[in-house]
Amino acid sequence: MQNHEADGELDSLTKSLPNPDFDDWAKFPDEDEDDVMHHKSSLHAEAEAEADQSHKVPFEPLSSLATEYQSGSTILLEKIKVLSQQYAAIRRTRGDGNCFYRSFMFSYLEHILESQDRAEVDRIKANVEQCRKTLQSLGYAEFTFEDFFALFLEQLESVLQGNETSMSHDELLSRSRDQSISDYGEFVTSGEIRKRSEFFDPFVLGLTNGTVEQFCKSSVEPMGEESDHVHITALSDALGVPIRVVYLDRSSCDTGGVSVNHHDFVPVGGDNPNASGSSETARPFITLLYRPGHYDILYPM
């Protein structure tokens, strides 16, 4: 099946990415930081109290999606058939507004658990340290994000087998319910957008009339805010992890046929040298399914 990129804006966003300059970070005041942290704390309790259906039936065949839309759009049903030829299963995530970060973080840690790729762990640890320096340079107080970073690094070490803290797949699933994992993603994303404010500014203006700083405070850092292409690009670039997003919507092809659009978010510098010495674009090992307002995880066949 031939997939197409979701739209021209997404294509231009990732293809036009400049090389990040880690020595020229934009400085922004953070006067409302306490308000954001208070907001997060109050919502954490609500999220923990919420009955989480996604963890009762976490891993399902694609046919379960067809059941949801049985009396709905025929285009969606046809697209689900197309998806079922490429993907074996879907893992559902809680629909609380943090589903993108939760889906990404679980999928990434699951990849490390299954691959035991220590070189990748070393690589992303260096990126995590760079993200920490970015937040410090932007004026964030270390106590506001340090616990979230420490938890992610702890999870990262635990999915590597052969040590006392190693965990199983079931334990990873259980620990991934911790809201702090999503908080880590939000801080990394916000730091990347603020650091490269000149690049992200035109795209932020397409979503809101506010500044980059205002966008981060209102649409990135608070818990429960939906993520779009700006958030995904920033997180992918900051951590150096390519992400594929598959879009399940009612759009149709110009030819009248049915195809499922996807977009690959490839981080800056995401081209890897191959055997011939030329470069090839890094292939995403994380695939998310986007339906309006929600992200789940897809598993290729």
Coordinates of N, CA and C in Angstrom, one line a residue, residues 158-159 166-173:
S158 N 16.0 0.2 34.1 CA 15.2 -1.0 34.5 C 14.8 -1.9 33.4
V159 N 14.6 -1.3 32.2 CA 14.2 -2.2 31.1 C 15.4 -2.9 30.5
S166 N 16.0 -4.8 37.1 CA 15.4 -5.1 35.9 C 13.9 -5.5 36.1
M167 N 13.1 -5.0 35.1 CA 11.7 -5.3 35.2 C 11.1 -6.0 34.0
S168 N 10.0 -6.7 34.2 CA 9.3 -7.4 33.1 C 8.4 -6.5 32.3
H169 N 7.8 -7.1 31.3 CA 6.9 -6.3 30.4 C 5.7 -5.9 31.3
D170 N 5.2 -6.8 32.1 CA 4.0 -6.4 32.9 C 4.3 -5.3 33.9
E171 N 5.5 -5.3 34.4 CA 6.0 -4.3 35.4 C 6.1 -2.9 34.6
L172 N 6.6 -3.0 33.4 CA 6.7 -1.8 32.6 C 5.3 -1.2 32.4
L173 N 4.4 -2.1 32.0 CA 3.0 -1.6 31.8 C 2.4 -0.9 33.0

